[in-house]
Short mmCIF file of C-alpha atoms in Angstrom, two decimals:
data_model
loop_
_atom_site.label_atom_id
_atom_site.label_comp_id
_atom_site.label_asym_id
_atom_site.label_seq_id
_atom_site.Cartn_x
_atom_site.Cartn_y
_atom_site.Cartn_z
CA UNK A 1 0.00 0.00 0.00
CA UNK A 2 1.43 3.59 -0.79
CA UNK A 3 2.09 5.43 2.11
CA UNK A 4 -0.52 8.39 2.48
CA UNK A 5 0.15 11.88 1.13
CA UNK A 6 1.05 14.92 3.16
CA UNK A 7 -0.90 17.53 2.04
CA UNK A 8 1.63 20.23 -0.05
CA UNK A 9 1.76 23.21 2.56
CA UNK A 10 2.56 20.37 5.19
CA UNK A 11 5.04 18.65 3.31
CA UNK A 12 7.35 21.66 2.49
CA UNK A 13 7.40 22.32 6.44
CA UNK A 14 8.82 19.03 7.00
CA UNK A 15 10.09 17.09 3.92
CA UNK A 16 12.64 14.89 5.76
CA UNK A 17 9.35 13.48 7.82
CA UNK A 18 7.65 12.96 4.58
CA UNK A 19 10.60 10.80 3.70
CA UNK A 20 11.27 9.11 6.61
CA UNK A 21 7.60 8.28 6.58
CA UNK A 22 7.69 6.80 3.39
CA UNK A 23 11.35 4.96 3.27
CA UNK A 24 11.31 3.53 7.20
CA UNK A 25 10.85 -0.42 7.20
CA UNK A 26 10.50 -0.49 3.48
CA UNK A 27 12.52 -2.04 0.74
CA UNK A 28 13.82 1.55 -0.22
CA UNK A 29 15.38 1.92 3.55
CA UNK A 30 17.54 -1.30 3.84
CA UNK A 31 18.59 0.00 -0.04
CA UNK A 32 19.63 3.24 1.05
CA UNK A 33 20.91 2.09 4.18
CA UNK A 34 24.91 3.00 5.02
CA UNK A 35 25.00 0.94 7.66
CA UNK A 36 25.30 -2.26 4.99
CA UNK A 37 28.75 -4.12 5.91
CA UNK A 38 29.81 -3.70 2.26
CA UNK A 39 31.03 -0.43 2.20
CA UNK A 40 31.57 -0.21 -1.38
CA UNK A 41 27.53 -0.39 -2.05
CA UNK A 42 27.16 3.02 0.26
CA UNK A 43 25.21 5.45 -1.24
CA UNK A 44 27.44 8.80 0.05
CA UNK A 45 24.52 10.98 -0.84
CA UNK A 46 22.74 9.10 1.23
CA UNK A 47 21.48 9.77 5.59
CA UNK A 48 23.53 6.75 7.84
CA UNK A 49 19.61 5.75 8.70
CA UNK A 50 18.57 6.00 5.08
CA UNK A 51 16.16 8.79 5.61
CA UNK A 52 17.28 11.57 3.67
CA UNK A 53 19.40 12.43 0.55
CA UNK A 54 22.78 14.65 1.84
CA UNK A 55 25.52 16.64 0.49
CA UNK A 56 28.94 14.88 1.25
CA UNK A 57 31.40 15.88 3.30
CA UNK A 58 34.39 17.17 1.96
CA UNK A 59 36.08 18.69 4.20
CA UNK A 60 38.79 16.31 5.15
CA UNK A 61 39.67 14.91 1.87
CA UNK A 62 42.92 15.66 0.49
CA UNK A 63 43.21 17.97 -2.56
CA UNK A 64 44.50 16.13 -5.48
CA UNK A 65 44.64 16.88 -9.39
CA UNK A 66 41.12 15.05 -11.10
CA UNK A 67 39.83 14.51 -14.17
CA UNK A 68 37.22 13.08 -16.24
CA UNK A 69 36.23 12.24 -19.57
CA UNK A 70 32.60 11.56 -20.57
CA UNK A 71 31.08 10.60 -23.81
CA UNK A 72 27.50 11.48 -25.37
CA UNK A 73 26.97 9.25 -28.63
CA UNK A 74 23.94 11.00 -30.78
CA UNK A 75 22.36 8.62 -34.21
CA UNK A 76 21.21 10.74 -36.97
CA UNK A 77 19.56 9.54 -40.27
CA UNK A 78 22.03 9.42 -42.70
CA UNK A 79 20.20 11.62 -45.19
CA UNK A 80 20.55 14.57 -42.36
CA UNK A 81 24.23 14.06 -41.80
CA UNK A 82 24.51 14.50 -45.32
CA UNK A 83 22.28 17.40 -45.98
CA UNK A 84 24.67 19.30 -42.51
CA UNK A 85 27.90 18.45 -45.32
CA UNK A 86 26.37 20.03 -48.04
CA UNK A 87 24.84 23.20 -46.19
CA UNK A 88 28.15 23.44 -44.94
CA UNK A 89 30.30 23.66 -48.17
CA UNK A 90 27.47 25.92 -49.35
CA UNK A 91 28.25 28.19 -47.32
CA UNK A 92 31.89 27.61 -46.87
CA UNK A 93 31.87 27.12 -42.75
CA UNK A 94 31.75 24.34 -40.71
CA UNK A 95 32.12 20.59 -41.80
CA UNK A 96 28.43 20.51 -40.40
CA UNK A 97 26.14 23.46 -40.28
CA UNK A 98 22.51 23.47 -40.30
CA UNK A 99 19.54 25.74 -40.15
CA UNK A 100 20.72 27.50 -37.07
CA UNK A 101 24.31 27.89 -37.47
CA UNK A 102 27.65 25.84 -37.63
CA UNK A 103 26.78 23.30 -35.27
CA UNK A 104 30.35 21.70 -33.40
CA UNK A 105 31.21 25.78 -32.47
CA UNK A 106 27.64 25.83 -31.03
CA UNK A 107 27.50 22.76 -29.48
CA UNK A 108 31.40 23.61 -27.95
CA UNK A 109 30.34 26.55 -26.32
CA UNK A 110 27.13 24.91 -24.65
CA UNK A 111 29.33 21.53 -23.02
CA UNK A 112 31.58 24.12 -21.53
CA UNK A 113 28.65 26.62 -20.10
CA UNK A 114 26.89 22.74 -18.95
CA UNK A 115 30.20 21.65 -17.36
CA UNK A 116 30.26 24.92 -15.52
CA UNK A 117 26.79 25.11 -14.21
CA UNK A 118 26.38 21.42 -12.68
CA UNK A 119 26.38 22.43 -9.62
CA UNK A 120 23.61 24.94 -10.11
CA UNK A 121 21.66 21.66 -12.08
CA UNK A 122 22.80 18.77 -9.99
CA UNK A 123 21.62 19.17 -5.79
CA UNK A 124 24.20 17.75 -3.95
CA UNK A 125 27.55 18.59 -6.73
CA UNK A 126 29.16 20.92 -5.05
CA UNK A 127 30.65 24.12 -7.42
CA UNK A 128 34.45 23.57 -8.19
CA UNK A 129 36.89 26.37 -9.75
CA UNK A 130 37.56 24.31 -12.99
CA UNK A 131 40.81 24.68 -14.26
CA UNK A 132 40.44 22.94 -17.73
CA UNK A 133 37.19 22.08 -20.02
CA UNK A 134 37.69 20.86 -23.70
CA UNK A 135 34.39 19.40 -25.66
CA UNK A 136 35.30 17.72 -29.05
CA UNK A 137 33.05 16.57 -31.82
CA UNK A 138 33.58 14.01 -34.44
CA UNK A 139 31.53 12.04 -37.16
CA UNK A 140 31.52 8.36 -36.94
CA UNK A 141 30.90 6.91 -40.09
CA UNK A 142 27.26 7.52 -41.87
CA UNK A 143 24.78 8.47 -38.92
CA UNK A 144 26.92 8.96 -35.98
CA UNK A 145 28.25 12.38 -33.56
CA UNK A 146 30.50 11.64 -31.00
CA UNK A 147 31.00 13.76 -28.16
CA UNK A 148 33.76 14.29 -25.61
CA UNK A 149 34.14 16.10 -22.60
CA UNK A 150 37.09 16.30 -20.84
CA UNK A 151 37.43 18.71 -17.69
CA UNK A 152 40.18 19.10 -15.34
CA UNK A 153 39.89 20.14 -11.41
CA UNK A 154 42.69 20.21 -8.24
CA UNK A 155 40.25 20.20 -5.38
CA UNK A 156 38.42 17.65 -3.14
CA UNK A 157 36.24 15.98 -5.41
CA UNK A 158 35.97 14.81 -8.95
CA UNK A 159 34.88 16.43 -11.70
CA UNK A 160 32.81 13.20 -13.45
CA UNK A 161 29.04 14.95 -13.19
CA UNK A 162 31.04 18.09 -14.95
CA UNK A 163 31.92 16.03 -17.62
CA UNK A 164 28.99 14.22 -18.23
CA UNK A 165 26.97 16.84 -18.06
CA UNK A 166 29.12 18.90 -20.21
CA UNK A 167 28.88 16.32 -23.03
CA UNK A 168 24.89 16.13 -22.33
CA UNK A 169 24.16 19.75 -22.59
CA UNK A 170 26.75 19.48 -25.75
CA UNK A 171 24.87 16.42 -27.10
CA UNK A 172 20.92 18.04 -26.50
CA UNK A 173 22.29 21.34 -28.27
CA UNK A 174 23.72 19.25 -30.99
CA UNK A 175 19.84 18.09 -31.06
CA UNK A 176 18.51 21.13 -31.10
CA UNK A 177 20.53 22.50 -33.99
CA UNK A 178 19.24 19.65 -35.60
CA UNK A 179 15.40 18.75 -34.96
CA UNK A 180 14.48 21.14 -37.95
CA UNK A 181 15.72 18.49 -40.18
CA UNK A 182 14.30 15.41 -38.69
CA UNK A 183 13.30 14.14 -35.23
CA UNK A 184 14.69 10.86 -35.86
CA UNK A 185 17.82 11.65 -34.03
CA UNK A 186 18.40 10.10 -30.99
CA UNK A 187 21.13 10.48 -28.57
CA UNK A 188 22.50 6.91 -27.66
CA UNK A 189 24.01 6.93 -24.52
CA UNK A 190 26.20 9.21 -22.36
CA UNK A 191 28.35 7.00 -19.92
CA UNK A 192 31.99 7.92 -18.18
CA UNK A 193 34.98 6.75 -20.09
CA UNK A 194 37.49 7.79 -17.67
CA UNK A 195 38.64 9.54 -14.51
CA UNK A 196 42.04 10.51 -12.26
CA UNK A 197 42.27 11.17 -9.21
CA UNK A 198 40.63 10.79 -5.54
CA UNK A 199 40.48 7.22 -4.19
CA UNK A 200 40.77 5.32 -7.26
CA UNK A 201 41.36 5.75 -11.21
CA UNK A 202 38.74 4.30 -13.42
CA UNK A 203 38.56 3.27 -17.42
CA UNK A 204 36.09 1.86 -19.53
CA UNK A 205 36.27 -1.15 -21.08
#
């Protein structure tokens, strides 16, 4: 049975009650439980008791150089990918331009603002003084844009939600530019290819 709802006025006074009304003795507790004996399933943005979501300490972590590397993959019709080529040597720009504009200078520009502002889109990232942000595009084949974000931090934390959400915002402008030609495009997948520093490096296979 769902668990009743707080009326809105009541809920805003007291929304970790509302969750701890709604998580305690439930599946969704013992998930979000810390107190699990393997401590590499801890959810860190997670209360000890399971109750709440939390920013992390970070206080006492040691500053270290980080990076990250994320990758949005978007799928275009072929005929569109073609039609971007030919409005670009039309008008003597970009390898791909569309109806809007020269689309990997647009698309650049928005992964960098996206990196920047994930702390303002994500709760709990907290805002980092990024050192380094580079967004690359590149066709693959007939149908395919790859993007790449790569940003570079020395601080406390990583920089992977910067990255992937640099090479989302990148990837949903690249749509944008786009849509007037077809909606058939679809962005694939955005996933974390790589990171440095903090506890542990990390590649994909």
């Amino acid at each position: 049975m769902l668990p009743r709802l707080l009326p809105l006025r009541r809920l805003a006074r007291s929304p970790t009650a509302r969750l701890r009304g709604s998580t305690a003795g439930s599946p969704l507790s013992s998930l979000f439980s810390t107190s699990q004996s393997d401590d590499s399933w801890k959810f860190s943005h997670i209360s000890s008791d399971g109750s709440s979501p939390q920013m992390v300490d970070v206080g006492s972590k040691r500053v270290t150089r980080r990076s990250a590397t994320a990758r949005s993959t978007i799928r275009l019709p072929p005929a569109v990918l073609d039609e971007l080529k030919r409005i670009g040597r039309e008008q003597g720009g970009e390898l791909l331009t569309g109806p809007k504009g020269p689309i990997a200078t647009t698309a650049i520009i928005a992964g960098v603002l996206g990196a920047k502002q994930t702390s303002s889109l994500i709760p709990f990232c907290h805002p980092l003084p990024l050192e380094d942000c580079q967004v690359r595009l590149q066709v693959v084949g007939r149908d395919t844009i790859e993007i790449e974000c790569q940003v570079r931090v020395t601080h406390k934390t990583g920089v992977e939600m910067e990255a992937l959400t640099g090479a989302s915002v990148a990837a949903l402008c690249v749509y944008d530019m786009c849509k007037a030609l077809s909606h058939e495009i679809v962005i694939e997948s955005t996933r974390l290819v790589e990171k440095t520093g903090g506890k542990r490096d990390f590649s994909a296979k």
